[in-house]
Coordinates of C-alpha atoms in Angstrom, one line a residue:
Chain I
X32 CA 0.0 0.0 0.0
X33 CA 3.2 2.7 -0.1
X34 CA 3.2 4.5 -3.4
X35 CA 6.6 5.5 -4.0
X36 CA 6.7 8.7 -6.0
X37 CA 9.2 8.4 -9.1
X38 CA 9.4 11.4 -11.7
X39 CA 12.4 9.9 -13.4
X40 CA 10.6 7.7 -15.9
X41 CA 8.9 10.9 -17.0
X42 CA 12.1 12.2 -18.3
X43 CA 11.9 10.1 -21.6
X44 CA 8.6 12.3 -22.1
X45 CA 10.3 15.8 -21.5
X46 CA 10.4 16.0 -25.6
X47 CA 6.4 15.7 -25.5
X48 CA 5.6 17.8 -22.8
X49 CA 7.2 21.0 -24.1
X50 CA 5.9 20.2 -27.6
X51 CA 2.2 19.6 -25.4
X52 CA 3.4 23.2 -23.5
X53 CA 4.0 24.8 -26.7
X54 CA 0.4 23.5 -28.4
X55 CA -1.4 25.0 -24.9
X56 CA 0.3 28.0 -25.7
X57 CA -0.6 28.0 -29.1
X58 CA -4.3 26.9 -28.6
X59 CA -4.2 30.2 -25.8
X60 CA -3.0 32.4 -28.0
X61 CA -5.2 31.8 -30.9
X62 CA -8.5 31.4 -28.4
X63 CA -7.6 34.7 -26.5
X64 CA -6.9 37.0 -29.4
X65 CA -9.8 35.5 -31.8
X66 CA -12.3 35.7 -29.4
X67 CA -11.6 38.9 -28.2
X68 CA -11.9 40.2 -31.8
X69 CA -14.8 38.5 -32.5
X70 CA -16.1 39.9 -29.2
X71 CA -15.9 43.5 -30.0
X72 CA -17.4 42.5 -33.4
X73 CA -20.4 40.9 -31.9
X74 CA -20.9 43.6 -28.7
X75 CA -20.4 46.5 -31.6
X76 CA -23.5 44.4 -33.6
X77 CA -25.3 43.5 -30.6
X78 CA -25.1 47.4 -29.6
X79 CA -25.9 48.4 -32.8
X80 CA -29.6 49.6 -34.3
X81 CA -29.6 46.5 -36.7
X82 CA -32.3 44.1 -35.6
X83 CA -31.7 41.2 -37.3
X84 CA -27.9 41.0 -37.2
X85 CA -28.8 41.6 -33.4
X86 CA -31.1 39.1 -32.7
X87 CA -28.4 36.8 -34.8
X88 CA -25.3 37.9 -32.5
X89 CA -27.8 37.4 -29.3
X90 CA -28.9 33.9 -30.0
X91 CA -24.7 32.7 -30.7
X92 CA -23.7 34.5 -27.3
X93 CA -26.4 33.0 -25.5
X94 CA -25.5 29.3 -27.1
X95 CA -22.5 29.7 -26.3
X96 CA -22.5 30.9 -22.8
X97 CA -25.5 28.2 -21.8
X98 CA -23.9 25.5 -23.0
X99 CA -20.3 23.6 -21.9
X100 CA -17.2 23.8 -24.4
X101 CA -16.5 20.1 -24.1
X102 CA -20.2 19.5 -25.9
X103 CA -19.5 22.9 -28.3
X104 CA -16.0 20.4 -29.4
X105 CA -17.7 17.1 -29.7
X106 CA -20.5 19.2 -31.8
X107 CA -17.7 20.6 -34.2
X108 CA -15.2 17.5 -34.6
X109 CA -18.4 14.9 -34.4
X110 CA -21.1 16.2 -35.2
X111 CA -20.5 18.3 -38.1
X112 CA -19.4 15.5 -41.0
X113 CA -22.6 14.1 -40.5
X114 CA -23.4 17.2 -42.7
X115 CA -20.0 16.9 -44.9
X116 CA -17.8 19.0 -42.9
X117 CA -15.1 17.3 -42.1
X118 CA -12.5 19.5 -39.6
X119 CA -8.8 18.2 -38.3
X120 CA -8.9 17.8 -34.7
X121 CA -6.8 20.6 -34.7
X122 CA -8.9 22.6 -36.7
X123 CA -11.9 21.9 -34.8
X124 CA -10.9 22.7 -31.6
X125 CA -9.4 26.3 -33.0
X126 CA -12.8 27.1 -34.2
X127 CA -14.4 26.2 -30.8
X128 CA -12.0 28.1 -28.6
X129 CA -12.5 31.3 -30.5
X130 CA -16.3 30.9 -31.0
X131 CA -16.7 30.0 -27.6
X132 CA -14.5 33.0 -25.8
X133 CA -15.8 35.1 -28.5
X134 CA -19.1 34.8 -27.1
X135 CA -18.1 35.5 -23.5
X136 CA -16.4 38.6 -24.6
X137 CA -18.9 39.9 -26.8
X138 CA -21.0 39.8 -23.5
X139 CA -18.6 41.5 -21.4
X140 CA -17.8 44.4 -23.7
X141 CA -21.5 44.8 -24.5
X142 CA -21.5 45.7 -20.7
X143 CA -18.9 48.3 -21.3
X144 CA -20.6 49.6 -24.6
X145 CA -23.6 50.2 -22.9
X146 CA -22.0 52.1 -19.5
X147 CA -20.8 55.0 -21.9
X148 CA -23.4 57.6 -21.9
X149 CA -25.5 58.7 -24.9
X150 CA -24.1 62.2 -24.8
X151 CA -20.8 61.2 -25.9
X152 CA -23.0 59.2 -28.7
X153 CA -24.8 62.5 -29.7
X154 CA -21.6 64.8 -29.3
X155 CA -19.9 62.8 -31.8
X156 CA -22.8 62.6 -34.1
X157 CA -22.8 66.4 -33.8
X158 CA -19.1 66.9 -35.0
X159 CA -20.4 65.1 -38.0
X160 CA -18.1 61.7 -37.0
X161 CA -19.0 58.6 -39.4
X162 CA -20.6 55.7 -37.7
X163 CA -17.6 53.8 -37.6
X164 CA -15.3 56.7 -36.3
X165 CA -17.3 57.2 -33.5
X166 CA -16.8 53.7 -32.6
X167 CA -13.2 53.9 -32.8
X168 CA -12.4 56.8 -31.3
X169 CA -15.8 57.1 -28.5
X170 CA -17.3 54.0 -27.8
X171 CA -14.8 51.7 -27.9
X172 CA -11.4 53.0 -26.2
X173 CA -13.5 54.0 -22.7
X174 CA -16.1 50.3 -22.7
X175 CA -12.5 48.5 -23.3
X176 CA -10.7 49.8 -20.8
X177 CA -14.0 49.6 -18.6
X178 CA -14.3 46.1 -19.0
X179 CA -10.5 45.4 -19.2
X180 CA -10.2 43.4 -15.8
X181 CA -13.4 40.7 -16.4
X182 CA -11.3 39.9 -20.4
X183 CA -8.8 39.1 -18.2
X184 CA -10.4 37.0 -16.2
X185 CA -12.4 35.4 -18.9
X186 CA -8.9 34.6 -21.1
X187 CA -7.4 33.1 -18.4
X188 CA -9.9 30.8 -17.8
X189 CA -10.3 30.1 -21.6
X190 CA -6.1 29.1 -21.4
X191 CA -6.8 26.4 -18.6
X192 CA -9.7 25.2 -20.5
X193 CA -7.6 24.9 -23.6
X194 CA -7.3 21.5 -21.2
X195 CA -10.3 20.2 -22.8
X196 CA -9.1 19.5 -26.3
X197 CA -7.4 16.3 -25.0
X198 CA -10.9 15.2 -24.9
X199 CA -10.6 14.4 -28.7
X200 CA -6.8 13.6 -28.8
X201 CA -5.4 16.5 -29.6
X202 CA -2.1 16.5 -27.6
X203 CA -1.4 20.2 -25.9
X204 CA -0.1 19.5 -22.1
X205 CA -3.0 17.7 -21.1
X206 CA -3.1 15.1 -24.1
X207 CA 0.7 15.0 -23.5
X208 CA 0.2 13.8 -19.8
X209 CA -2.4 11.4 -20.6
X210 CA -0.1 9.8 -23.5
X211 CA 2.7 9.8 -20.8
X212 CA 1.0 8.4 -17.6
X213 CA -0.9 5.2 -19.9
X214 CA 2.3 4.5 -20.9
X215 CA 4.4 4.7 -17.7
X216 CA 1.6 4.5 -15.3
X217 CA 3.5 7.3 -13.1
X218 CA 0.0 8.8 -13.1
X219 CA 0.0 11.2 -9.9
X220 CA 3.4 12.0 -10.6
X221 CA 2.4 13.6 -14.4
X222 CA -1.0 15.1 -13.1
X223 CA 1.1 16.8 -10.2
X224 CA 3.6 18.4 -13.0
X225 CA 1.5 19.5 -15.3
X226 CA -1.0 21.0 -12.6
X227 CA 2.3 23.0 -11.5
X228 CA 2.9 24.1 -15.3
X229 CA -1.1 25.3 -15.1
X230 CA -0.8 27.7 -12.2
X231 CA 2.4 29.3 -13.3
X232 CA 1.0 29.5 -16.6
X233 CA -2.2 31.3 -15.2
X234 CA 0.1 33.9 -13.2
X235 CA 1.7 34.4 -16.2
X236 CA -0.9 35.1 -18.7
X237 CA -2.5 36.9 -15.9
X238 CA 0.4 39.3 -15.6
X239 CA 1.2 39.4 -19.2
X240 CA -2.3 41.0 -20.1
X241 CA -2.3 43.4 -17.4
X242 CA 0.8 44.6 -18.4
X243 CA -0.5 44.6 -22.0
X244 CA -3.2 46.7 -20.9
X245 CA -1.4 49.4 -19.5
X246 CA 0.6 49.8 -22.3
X247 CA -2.8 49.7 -24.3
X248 CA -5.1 52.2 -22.4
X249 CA -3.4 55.5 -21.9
X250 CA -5.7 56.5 -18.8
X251 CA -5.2 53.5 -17.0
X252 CA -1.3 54.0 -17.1
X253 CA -1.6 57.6 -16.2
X254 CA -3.8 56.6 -13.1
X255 CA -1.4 54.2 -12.2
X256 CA 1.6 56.0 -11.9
X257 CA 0.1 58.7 -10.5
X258 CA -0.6 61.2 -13.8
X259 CA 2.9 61.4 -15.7
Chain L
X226 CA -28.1 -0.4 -35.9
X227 CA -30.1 2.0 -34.5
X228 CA -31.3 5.3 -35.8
X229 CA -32.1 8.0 -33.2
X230 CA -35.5 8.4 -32.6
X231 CA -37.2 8.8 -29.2
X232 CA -36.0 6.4 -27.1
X233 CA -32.5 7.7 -27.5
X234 CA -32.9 10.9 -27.1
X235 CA -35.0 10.2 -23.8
X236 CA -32.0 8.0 -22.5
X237 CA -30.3 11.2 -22.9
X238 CA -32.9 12.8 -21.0
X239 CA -32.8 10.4 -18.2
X240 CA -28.7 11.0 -17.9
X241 CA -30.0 14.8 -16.5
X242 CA -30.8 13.5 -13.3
X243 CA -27.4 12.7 -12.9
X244 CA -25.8 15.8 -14.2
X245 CA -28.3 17.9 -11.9
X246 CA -26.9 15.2 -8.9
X247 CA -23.8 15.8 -9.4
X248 CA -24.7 20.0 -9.8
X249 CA -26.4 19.6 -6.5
X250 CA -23.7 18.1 -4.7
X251 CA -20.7 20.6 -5.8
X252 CA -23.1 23.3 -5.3
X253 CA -23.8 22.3 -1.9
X254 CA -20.5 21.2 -0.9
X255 CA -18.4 23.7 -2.5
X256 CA -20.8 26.6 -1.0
X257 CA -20.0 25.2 2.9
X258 CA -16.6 25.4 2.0
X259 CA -16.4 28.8 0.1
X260 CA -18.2 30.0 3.2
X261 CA -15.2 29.4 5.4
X262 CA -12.9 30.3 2.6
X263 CA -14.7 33.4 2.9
X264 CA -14.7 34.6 6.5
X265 CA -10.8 33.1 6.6
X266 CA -9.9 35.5 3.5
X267 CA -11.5 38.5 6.2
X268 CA -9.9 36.9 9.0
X269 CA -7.8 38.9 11.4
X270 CA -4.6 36.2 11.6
X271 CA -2.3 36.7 8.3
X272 CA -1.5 33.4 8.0
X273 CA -5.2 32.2 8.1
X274 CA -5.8 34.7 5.1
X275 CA -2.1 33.8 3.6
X276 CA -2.9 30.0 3.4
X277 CA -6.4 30.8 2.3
X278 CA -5.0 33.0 -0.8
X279 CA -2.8 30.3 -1.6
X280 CA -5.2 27.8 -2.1
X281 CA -7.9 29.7 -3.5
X282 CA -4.8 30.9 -6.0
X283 CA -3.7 27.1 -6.9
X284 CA -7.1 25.6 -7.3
X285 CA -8.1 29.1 -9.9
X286 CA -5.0 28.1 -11.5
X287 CA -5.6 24.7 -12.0
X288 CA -8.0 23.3 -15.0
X289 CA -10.9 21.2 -13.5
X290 CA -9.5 18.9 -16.4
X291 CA -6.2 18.2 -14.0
X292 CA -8.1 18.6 -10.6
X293 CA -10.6 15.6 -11.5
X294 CA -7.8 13.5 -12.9
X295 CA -5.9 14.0 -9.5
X296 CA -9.0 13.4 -7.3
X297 CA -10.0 10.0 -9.8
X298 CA -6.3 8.8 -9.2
X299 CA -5.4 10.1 -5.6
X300 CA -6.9 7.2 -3.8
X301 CA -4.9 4.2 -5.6
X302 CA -2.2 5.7 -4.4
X303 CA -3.5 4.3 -0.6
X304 CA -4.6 1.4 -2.9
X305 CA -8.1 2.4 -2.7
X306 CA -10.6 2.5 -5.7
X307 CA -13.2 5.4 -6.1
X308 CA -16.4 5.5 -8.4
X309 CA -16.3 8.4 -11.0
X310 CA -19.0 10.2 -9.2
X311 CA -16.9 10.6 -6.0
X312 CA -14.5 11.6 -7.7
X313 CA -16.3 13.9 -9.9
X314 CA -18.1 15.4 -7.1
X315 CA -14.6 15.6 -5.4
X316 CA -13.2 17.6 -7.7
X317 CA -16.0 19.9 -8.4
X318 CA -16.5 21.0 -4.7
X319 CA -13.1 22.1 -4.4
X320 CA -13.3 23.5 -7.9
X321 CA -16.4 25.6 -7.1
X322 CA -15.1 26.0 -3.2
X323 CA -12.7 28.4 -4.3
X324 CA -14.7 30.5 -6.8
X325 CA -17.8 30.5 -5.0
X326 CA -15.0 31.4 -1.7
X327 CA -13.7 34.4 -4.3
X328 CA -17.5 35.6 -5.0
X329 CA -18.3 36.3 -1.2
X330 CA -15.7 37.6 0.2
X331 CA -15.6 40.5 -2.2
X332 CA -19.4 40.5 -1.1
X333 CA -18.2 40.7 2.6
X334 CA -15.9 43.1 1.6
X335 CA -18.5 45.7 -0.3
X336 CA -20.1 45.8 2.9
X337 CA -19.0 49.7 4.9
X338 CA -17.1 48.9 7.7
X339 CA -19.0 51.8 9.5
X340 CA -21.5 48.7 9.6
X341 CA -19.2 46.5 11.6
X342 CA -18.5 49.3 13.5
X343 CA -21.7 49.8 14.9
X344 CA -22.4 46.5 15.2
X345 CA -19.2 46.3 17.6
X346 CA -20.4 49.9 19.5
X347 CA -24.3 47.8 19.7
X348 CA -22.1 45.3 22.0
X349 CA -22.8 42.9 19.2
X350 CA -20.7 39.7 19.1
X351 CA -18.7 38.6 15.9
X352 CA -21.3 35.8 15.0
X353 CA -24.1 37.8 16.0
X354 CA -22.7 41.0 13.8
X355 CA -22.0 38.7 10.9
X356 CA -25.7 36.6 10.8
X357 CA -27.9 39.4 11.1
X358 CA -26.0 42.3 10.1
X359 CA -23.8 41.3 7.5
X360 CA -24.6 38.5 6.2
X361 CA -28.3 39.8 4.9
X362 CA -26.7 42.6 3.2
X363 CA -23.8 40.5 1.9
X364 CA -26.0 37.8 0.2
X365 CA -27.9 40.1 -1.6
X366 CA -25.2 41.6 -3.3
X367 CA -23.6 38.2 -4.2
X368 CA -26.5 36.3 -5.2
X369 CA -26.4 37.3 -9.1
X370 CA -22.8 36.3 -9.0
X371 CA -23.4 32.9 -7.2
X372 CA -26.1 32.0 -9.3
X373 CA -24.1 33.0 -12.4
X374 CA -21.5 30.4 -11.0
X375 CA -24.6 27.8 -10.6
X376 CA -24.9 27.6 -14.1
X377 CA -20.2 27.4 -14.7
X378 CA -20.7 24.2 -12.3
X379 CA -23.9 22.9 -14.3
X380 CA -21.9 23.1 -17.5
X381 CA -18.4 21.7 -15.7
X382 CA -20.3 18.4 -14.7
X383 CA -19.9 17.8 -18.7
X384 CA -16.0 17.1 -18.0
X385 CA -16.7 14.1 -15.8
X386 CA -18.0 12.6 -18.9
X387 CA -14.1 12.1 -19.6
X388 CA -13.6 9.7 -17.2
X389 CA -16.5 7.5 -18.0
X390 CA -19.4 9.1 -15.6
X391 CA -22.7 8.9 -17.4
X392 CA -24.1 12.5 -17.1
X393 CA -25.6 13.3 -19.9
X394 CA -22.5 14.4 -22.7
X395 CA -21.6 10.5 -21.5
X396 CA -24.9 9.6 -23.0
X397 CA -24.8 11.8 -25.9
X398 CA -21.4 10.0 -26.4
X399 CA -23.3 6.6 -26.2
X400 CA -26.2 7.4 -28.1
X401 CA -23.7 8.5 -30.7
X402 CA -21.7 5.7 -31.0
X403 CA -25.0 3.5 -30.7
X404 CA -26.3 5.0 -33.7
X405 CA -23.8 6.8 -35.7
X406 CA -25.7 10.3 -35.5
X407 CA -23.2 12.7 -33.3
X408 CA -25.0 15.7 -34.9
X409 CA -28.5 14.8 -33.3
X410 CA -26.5 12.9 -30.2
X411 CA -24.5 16.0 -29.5
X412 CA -27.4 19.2 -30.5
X413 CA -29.6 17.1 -28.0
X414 CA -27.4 17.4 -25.4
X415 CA -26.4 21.1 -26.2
X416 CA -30.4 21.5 -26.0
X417 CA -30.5 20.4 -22.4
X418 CA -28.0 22.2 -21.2
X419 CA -29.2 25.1 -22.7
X420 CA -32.6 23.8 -21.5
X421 CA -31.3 24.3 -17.6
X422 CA -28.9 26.9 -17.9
X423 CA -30.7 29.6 -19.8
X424 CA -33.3 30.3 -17.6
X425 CA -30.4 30.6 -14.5
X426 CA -28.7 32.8 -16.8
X427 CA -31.8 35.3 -17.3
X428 CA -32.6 34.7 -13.8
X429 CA -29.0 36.3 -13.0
X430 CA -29.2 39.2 -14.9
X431 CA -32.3 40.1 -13.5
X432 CA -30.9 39.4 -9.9
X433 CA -28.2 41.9 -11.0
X434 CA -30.3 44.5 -12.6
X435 CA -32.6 44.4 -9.3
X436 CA -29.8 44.6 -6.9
X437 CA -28.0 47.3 -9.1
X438 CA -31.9 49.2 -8.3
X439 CA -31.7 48.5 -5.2
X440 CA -28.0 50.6 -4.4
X441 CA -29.3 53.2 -6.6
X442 CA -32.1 53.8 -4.4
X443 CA -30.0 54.3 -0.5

């Protein structure tokens, strides 16, 4: 009944876990930075005075936030070549990251988007600013860098469920440490590294983005070290 | 083989009371905990809060993927064997434990301290300042939040699925092989879950809308 722990056999894996690191990483990225684009995009619709493209952006954010991301994969990679689409794993699970943390942050921001006030809306119209440059240059800079914090949160929490793509094989870190504990059975002793590599990772992407947020919003820096 | 008609899509149906089980039990247990991971983050001692932040940090950092392997493999290491749905539930009370912990204490913490204040100048003592005039105040303001986080734990039962518990994606999964329809097998269990956790969700926002009424008006 003594469990001796042994971390050496993992060492044969070291090869397959950075690769698995570097996938997370990649899966992250591409998750984070999609989906937030695709956010803004759907909050700017979803604010907009369109009503079908509204209704369209409302029913996706709401199917997406009601239902989990593991079902949202299996739908993608199983479910659609019963209708002759036929996606990579890879591929599949791209397109569900980004759909699914686009429809968080296209709830978030819409939050932001409607805290600025109408008078900003009506004193831009009254310069004579197009539609769109009053969304660059009024709505958006103030409901991003209102909602800036709860992004953050959201992304992070998108990175550790990058996790969930192991589900279908692909191998990021997760996949990796299943491969690696069927084949040497060391299972607590992979589970335990790789849970490490998860909460370093979350400090890290957690720090990253605040820090690219400051360099981002202006006001935020300014407030922070104390109007420069 | 089977096509999917009604009797698949009800086995489906049937998996729900297993999903809402297992919903009921992290909800439950990872509330009792994220209670007292709540009055220890306000605690006076620094170490009680220290150790607190530290494991509220690790378990935030960690995906529930990880946790639920750890808690499904932890016991053979004592040589014991668990069922998936201890484990499962395991894992998703301390999952939820610390972000249900998170929620309240930053409800705790919205409260004025002019109101423990008095409570301590009314000769009040600590439990009797926190049950009737904190805690009334304090749950008001969290409930949106904590039912928001109802519906996270709803959807997270999906991942205990991975290691063979049948919830209901473990049924879509059957159904799916059974009959070699994933589209239905998998849009029927997206339907459910969107059948539970929409109404939560709308029932949130309104809790949030109301509350933000409510600290407009004092």
């Amino acid at each position: 009944m003594e469990y001796t722990f042994q971390f050496g056999p993992l060492l044969n894996y070291l090869q397959q876990f950075v690769s698995g690191l570097w996938l997370t990483l990649g899966l992250s990225f591409v998750g984070i930075f999609g989906g937030i684009a695709l956010g803004i995009v759907c909050a700017t619709v979803s604010t907009s005075s369109f009503v079908l493209p509204r209704l369209a952006v409302r029913i996706y954010v709401e199917t997406m936030r009601n239902t989990p991301l593991l079902v949202q994969i299996f739908v993608i990679f199983f479910g659609l070549p019963n209708i002759g689409i036929r996606l990579s794993p890879l591929t599949s699970v791209f397109i569900a990251l980004v759909l699914n943390n686009g429809g968080y942050v296209a709830e978030i921001v819409r939050g932001g988007i409607q805290a600025t006030h109408r008078s900003q809306v009506e004193a831009a119209e009254s310069l004579g600013l197009t539609y769109f440059q009053t969304l660059r240059f009024v709505i958006l800079p103030p409901a991003l860098e209102k909602v800036f914090t709860p992004v953050v949160s959201q992304c992070v929490l998108l990175m550790l469920s990058t996790s969930l793509v192991s589900a279908i094989g692909v191998e990021d870190l997760t996949g990796a440490a299943m491969i690696a504990s069927s084949e040497t059975f060391r299972t607590m002793e992979v589970y335990l590294i790789i849970a490490v590599v998860y909460v370093l990772l979350n400090f890290i992407f957690r720090a990253v983005l605040n820090m690219a947020g400051l360099m981002i919003f202006t006001r935020s820096r300014r407030r922070l070290l104390g109007r420069v | 083989m089977r096509t999917f008609g009604s009797p698949e899509f009800l086995f489906i149906v049937y998996a729900l009371r297993w999903t809402l089980t297992l919903t009921v039990i992290a909800f439950i247990g990872g509330g009792i905990m994220g209670i007292v991971l709540a009055l220890l983050r306000i605690a006076r001692s620094r170490v009680l809060r220290a150790v607190t932040t530290f494991y509220m940090q690790v378990i935030q950092g960690l995906p529930l993927l990880v946790l639920l392997f750890l808690c499904y493999y932890a016991p053979s290491l004592v040589g014991l064997e668990i069922a998936a749905l201890t484990a499962a539930a395991v894992a998703l009370t301390i999952n939820s434990s610390a972000f249900l912990g998170a929620i309240w204490e930053s409800a705790l913490r919205a409260i004025p301290k002019a109101q423990w204040e008095s409570a301590d100048a009314l000769a009040l003592t600590p439990y009797k300042t926190l049950r009737f005039v904190i805690a009334p105040q304090a749950i008001r303001l969290a409930l949106p939040s904590t039912v928001g986080f109802l519906v996270q734990i709803i959807k997270q039962t999906s991942l205990a699925s991975i290691i063979g518990f049948i919830e209901i994606t473990r049924a879509g999964q059957l159904v799916s092989n059974a009959t070699f329809e994933p589209l239905k097998a998998f849009l029927s269990v997206a339907a459910l879950y969107f059948a539970v956790c929409f109404p939560l969700t709308q029932l949130s926002l309104w809790l949030e809308r109301r509350t933000a009424r409510g600290g407009a008006r004092t």
